Structure formats: C-alpha cells, structure tokens
Coordinates of C-alpha atoms in Angstrom, one line a residue:
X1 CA 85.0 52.4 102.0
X2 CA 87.1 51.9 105.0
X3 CA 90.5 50.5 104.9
X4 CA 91.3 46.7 106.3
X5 CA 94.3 46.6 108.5
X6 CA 96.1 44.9 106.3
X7 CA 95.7 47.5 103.5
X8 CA 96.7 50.6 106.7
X9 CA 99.6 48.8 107.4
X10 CA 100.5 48.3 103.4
X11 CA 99.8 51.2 102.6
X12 CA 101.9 52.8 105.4
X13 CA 104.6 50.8 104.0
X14 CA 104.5 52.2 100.6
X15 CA 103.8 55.9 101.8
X16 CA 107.1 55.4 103.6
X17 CA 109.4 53.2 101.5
X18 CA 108.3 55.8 98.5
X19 CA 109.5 59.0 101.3
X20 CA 112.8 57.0 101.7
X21 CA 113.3 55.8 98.3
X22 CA 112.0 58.2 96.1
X23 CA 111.3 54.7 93.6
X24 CA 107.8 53.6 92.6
X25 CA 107.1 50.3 95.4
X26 CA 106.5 47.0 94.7
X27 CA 105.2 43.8 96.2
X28 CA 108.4 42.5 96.6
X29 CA 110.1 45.0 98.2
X30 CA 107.2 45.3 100.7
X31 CA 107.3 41.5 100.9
X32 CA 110.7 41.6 102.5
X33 CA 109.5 43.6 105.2
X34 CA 109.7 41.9 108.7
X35 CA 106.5 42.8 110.1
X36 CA 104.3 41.8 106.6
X37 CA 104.0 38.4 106.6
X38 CA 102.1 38.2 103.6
X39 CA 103.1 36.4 100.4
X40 CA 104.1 39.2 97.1
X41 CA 101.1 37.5 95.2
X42 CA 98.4 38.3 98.1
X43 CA 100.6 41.9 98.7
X44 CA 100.3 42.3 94.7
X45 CA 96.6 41.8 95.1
X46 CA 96.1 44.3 98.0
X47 CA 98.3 47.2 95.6
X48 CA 95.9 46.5 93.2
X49 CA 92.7 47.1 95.8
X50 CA 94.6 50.5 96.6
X51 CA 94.8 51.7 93.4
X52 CA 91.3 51.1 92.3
X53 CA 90.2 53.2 95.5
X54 CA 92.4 55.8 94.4
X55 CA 95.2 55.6 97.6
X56 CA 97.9 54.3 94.8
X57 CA 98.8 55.6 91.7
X58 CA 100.9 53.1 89.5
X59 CA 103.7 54.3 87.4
X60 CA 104.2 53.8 83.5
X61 CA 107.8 53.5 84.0
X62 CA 107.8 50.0 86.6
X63 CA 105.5 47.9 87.9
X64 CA 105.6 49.5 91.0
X65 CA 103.0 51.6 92.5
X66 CA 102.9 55.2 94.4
X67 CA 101.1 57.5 96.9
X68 CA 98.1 59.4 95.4
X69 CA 97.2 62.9 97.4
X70 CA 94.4 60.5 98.9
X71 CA 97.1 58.0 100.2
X72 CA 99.3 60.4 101.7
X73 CA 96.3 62.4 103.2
X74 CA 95.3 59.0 105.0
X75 CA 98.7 58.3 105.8
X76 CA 99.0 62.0 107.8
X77 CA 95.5 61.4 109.3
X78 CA 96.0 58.3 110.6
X79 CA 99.1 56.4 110.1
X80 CA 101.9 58.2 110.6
X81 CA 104.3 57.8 113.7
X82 CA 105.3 60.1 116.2
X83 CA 108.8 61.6 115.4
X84 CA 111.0 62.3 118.1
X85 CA 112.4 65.7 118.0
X86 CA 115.8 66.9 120.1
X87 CA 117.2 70.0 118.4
X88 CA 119.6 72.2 120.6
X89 CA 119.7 74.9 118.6
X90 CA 116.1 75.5 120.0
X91 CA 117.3 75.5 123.5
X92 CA 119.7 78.1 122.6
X93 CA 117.7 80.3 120.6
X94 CA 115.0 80.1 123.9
X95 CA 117.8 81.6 125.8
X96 CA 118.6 84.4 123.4
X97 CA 114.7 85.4 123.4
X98 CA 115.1 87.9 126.2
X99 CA 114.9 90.5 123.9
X100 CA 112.3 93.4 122.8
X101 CA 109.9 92.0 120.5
X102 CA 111.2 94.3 117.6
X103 CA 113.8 91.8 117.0
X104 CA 111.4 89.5 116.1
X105 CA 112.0 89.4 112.6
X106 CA 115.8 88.4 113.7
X107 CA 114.5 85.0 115.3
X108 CA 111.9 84.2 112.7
X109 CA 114.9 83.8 110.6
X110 CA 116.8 81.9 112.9
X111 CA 114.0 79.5 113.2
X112 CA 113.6 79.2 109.6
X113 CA 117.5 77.9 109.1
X114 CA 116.9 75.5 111.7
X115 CA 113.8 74.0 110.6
X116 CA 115.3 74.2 106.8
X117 CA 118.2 71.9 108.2
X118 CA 116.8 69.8 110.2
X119 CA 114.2 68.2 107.3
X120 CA 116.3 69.4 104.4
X121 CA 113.2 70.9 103.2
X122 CA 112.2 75.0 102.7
X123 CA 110.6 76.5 105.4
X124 CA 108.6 79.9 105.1
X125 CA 107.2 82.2 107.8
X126 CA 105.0 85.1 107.3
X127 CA 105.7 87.8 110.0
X128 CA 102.4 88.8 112.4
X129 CA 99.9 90.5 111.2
X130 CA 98.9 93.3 113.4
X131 CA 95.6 94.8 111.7
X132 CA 94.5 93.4 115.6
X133 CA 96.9 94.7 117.8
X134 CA 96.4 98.2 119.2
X135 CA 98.6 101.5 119.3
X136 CA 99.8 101.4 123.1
X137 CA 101.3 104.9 122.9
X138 CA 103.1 107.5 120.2
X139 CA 106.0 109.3 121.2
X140 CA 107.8 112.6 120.1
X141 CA 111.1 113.6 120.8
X142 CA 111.6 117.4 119.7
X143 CA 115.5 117.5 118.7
X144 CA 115.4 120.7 117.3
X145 CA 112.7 123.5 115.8
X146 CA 112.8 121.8 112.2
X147 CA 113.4 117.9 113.4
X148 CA 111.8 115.0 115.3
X149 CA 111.9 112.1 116.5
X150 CA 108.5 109.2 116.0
X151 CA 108.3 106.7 118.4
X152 CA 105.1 104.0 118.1
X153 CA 105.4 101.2 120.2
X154 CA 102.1 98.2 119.7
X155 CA 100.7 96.2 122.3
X156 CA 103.1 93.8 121.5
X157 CA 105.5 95.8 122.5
X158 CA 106.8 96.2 118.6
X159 CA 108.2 100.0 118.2
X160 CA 109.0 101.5 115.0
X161 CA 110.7 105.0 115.3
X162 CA 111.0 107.4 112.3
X163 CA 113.0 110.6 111.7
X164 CA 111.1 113.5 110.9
X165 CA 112.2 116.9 109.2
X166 CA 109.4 119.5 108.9
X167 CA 109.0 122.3 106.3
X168 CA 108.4 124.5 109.4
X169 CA 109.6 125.3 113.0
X170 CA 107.2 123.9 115.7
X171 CA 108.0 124.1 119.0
X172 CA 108.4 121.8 122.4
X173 CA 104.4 122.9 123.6
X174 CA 103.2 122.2 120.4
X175 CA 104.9 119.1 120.3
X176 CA 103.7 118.1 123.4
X177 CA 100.2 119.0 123.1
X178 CA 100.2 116.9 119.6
X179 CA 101.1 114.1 121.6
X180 CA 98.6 114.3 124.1
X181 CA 96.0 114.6 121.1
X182 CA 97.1 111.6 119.2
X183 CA 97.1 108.8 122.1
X184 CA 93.9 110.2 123.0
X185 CA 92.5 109.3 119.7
X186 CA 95.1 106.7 118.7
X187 CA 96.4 104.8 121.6
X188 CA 94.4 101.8 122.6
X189 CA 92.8 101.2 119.3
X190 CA 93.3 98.5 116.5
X191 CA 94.9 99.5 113.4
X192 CA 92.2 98.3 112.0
X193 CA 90.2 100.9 114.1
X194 CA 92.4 103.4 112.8
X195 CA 92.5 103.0 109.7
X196 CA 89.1 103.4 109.6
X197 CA 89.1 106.5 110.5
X198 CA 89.9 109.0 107.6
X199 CA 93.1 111.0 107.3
X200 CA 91.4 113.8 106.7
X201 CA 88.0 113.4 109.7
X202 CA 91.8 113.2 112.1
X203 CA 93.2 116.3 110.9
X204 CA 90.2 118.3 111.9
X205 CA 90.0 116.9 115.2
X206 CA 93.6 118.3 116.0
X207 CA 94.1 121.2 117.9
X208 CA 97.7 123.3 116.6
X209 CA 98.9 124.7 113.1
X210 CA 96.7 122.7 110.4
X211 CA 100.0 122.4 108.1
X212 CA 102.5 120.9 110.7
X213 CA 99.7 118.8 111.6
X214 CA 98.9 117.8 108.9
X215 CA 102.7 117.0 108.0
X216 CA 103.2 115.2 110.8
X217 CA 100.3 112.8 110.5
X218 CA 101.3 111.7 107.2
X219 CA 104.2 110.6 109.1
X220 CA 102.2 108.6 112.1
X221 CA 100.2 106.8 109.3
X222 CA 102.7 106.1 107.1
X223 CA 104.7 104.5 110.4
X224 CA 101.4 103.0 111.4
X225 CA 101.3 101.2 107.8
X226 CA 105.0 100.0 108.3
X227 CA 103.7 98.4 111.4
X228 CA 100.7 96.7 109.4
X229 CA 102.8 95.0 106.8
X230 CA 103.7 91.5 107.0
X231 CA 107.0 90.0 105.4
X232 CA 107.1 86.9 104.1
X233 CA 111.1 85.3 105.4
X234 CA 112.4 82.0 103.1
X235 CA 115.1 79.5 104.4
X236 CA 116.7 76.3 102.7
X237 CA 114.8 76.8 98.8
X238 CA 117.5 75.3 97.5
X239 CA 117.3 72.2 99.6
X240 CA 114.7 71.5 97.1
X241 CA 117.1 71.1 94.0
X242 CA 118.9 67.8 95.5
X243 CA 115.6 65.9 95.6
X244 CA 114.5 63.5 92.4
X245 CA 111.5 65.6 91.7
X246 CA 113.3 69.0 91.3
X247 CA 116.2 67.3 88.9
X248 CA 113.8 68.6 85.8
X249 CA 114.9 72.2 85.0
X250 CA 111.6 73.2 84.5
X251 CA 110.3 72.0 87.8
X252 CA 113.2 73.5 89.5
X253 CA 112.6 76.8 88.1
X254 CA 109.1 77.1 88.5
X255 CA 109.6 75.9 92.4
X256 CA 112.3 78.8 93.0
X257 CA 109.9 81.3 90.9
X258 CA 106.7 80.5 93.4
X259 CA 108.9 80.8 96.5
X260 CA 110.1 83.7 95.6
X261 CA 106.8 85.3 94.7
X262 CA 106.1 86.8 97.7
X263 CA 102.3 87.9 96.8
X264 CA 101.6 84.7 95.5
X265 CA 103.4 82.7 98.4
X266 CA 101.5 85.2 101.2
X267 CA 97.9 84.8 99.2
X268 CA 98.4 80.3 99.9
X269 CA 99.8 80.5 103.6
X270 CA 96.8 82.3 104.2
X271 CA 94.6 80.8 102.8
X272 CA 96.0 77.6 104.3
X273 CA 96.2 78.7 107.7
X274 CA 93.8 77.2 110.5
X275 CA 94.3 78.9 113.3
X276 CA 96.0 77.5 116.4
X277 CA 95.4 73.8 114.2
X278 CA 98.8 72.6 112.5
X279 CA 97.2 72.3 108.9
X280 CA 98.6 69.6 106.2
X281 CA 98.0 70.7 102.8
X282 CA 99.3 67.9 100.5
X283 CA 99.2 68.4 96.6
X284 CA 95.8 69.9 95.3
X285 CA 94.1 70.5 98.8
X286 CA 95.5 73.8 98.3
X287 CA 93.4 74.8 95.4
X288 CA 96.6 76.4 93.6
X289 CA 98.1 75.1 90.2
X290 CA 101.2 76.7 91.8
X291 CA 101.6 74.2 94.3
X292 CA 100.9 70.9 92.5
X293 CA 103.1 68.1 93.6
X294 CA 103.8 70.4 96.7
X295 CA 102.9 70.0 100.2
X296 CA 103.1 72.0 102.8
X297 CA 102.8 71.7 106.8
X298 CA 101.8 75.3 108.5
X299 CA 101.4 76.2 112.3
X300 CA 101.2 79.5 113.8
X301 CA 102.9 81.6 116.5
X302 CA 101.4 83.7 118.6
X303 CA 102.4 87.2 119.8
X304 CA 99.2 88.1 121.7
X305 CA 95.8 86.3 121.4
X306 CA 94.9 89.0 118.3
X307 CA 98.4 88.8 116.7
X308 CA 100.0 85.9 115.1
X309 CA 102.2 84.8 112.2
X310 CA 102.7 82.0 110.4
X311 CA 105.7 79.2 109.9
X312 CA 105.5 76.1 107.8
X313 CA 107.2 73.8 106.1
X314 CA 106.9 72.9 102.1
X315 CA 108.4 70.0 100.4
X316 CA 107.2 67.6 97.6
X317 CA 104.1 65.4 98.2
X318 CA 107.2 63.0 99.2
X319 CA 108.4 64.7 102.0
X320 CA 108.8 63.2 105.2
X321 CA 105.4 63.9 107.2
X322 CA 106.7 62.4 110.8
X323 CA 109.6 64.2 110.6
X324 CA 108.1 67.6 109.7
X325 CA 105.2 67.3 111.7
X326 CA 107.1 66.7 114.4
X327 CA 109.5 69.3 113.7
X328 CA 107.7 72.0 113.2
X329 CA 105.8 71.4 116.4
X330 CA 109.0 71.4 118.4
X331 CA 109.9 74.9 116.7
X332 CA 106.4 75.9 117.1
X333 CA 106.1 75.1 120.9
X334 CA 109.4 76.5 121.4
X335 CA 108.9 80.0 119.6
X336 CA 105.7 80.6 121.3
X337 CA 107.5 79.9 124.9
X338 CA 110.3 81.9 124.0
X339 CA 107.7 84.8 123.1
X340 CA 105.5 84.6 126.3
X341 CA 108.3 84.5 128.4
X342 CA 109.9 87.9 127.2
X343 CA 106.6 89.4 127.2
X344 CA 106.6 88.5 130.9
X345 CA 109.8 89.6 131.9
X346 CA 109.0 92.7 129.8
X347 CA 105.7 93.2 131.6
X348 CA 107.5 92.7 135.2
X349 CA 110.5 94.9 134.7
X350 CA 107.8 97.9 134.1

C-alpha cells in the first residue's frame, strides 16, 4: 500500500525529529510543526495508520512512536533532503594527492578522520582489492652476490619492494636474465591469472640454477600476496559511545568488538557493496545479527576500472541519512578526482 502525502510528510517528520532527538515522537510534538497543519487527534490517528503498516514502531516506555527499518528505508528512498556539503579539508587533501599511489593507504586514512568528524559517526574503508589489476613490471636490483633488491610495481602504479638475502651467490647475468623471464610470464597479467598458475608449473619454466630460482620466487609470490591483501582502516569508533543507544555497556562493547573484527567487518562491506551504486544498508538488510540496530552507508573508489575499494559510513539506525549521504558522496567524488588526476600526471610525466 502506498503512502498518502500526508503520511510522507509525517512520517518524514518523525524519521527526523527521532535523528535529532533521539526521544520516541509524538502527535504533539509533530503538531507544533509549522508546515503540518493538522490537529494532534487527526496526527494521532495517522501514527496509528503507520504503525499498523509496519513504518512505526511504538515504544513501551511513552506514548510516542518510532522509525521501524521499513520507515527509515522509505525515508532514504524517497524522503530525504539533499544535504549540502562544504568541507575544506577535502580541498586540501585534493591538493596533497599528487603523490605515487603507494601512499594510498596514507589518504584513506585521512579521509576516514574527516568523514568521522564531520557526521560524528565511524567511518570504515577497505583498501582495493587488486585480484584484477595486472603485474606491469618486476624489477631486480643486484646489490651484491648474496643480496637483492624486489621491486613490483601494479598497473596502478602501487610498488611494493622487498629485501632479499639468498643462501647462494648469483650473479648480475643471472639476475638479469631472471628478470627478463618473469615479466614475460608475469607482467601484464591479473593476479588472479597468476595465481592460477602453480608455484611449482613456474619454476620449471625458468631458465638458471633451479635453487636460486626457486628461492627467489617464493619471494615474488609472497610480494605478489602482500599486493593482494586488502586492509580494512577505522576512524571515529568512539564517536559511537556519546550517542543514547551506545550508553548500555553491553551494546557499547559489542559495537567496539564488531569494528574491530576485521574478518567479520571485511565479510559485511562486501557483501554490502553495489558497485559504483552508494548502497544504504539500514538495520537487518544486512542479513548479520552483528549489525542489528546498525546502519551503514557504503560507496566505492576507484583506482582503475578493475580495482576499487570501499568507504562507508556506520552509525545507529538513527543516524543522520542527509548528512551522511551527502557526506560521503562529497568524500567519494573528491577521492576518485584526486586519484584520476595523479594517475594522469603520473601517466604524462613518463
């Protein structure tokens, strides 16, 4: 059944005196409101309508009623306001992003504190994952018989450099014909691709001494697995612990104990991620017991087309929606730009 305007526009008010208030709403209070010119017994009567069709949920405490996961769903899909977003610390963390892409991890974090503090919220990013993104080239640097240098640098221009000391003396020719081997067979393809390819099928394709190359390809995939693990970064949990719902110790503690779970808190992003779409997952939409009373807004960021990450946003079912919608598309927007512009001026100055 389809809401009447006067129910959207009650509703709306209860969804965000309840945000504001944190206390159950009732027909008075929305009475008072300037633009509902309805009388408290006909507002009483609408409440009532709500909650039988599941958008309220009325509170054994008061007489006063409050958002069910339905309401606030409706209220995100078709309610809710545009929230204007101005943050400057965006513009100057834009113009620090002239950087290589292996500080990545630096800005991710900067981002987080800024989203945490501008909705007083936690925000969460999972760092890319590159099972997609290809090996562009591998790099040795011979520094002596016994010692060298690993230097792998993805697609996305991320490089990850290791130290190696071998059990044996190689030389600068056999270093240099390893390297030759490997981006023939390595450079260009996923990791995905080569990880698909067995350790062992590699190692016979190799040309040189079997036992240095064996030892240093235990190395390259080891480096290569580095390269394929996503982090999981946290900013503002303890925002949390100011708001009404989190003043129960047990509440509070099981919050800061799913946060901090970073298995668990990787397993929901992603299976709440959609893509390029900004998702809103409010309360049980996110088929986890871990996350009742939670919601959570996600976007993603984008380091090539096949590489991405996520960022998002949780809070209680009460959080502000306009304000982290909005926010979090602001970051969102921002972060992407930021990325595609040092990827061009990275591309140019080759």
């Amino acid at each position: 059944m389809s809401l009447t305007d006067r129910q959207k526009k009650i509703l709306k008010a209860v969804v965000e005196d309840y945000i504001s208030s944190a206390e159950p709403i009732g027909s008075r209070h929305i009475a008072k409101k300037t633009d509902i010119s309805l009388s408290s017994a006909t507002i009483r009567n609408e409440l009532a309508d709500l909650e039988d069709l599941g958008y309220l949920v009325k509170t054994h405490t008061s007489s006063g009623r409050v958002p069910s996961d339905l309401g606030y769903r409706t209220y995100v899909d078709s309610l809710i306001e545009t929230y204007l977003v101005q943050m400057q610390e965006i513009g100057s963390l834009k113009a620090q992003m002239q950087q290589k892409m292996r500080d990545l991890d630096f800005y991710i974090k900067r981002v987080l504190e800024i989203a945490a503090g501008h909705t007083n919220l936690t925000a969460v990013a999972l760092t890319p994952d590159y099972t997609q993104g290809t090996i562009k080239n591998i790099e040795f640097i011979l520094l002596d018989r016994f010692n060298i240098m690993l230097i792998l640098v993805t697609d996305s221009n991320v490089v990850k450099s290791k130290h190696i000391n071998l059990k044996m003396e190689v030389d600068i020719d056999f270093i240099a014909d390893l390297k030759e081997q490997l981006n023939e067979y390595i450079s260009g393809r996923t990791i995905e691709e080569i990880f698909r390819t067995s350790f062992e099928e590699l190692t016979l394709k190799l040309r040189g001494d079997h036992s240095a190359v064996v030892e240093i390809l235990e190395f390259v995939y080891s480096t290569i697995s580095e390269i394929n693990e996503n982090e999981l970064y946290l900013s503002g949990e303890t925002n949390m612990l100011a708001l009404p719902e989190f003043k129960d110790v047990k509440k509070a503690k099981d919050f800061l104990e799913l946060v901090h779970d970073k298995t668990k808190m990787k397993s929901i992003l992603s299976a709440n991620m959609k893509g390029d779409i900004m998702s809103v997952v409010i309360g049980d939409e996110s088929n986890s017991d871990d996350t009742k009373g939670l919601s959570m807004v996600l976007s993603t960021y984008k380091i090539t087309d096949t590489v991405y990450g996520a960022i998002g946003i949780i809070g209680p079912t009460r959080m502000d929606y306009g304000k982290a919608i909005s926010s979090l598309e602001y970051i969102t927007k921002s972060l992407n730009e930021g990325l595609k512009s040092e990827k061009g001026d990275d591309k140019d100055g080759k």
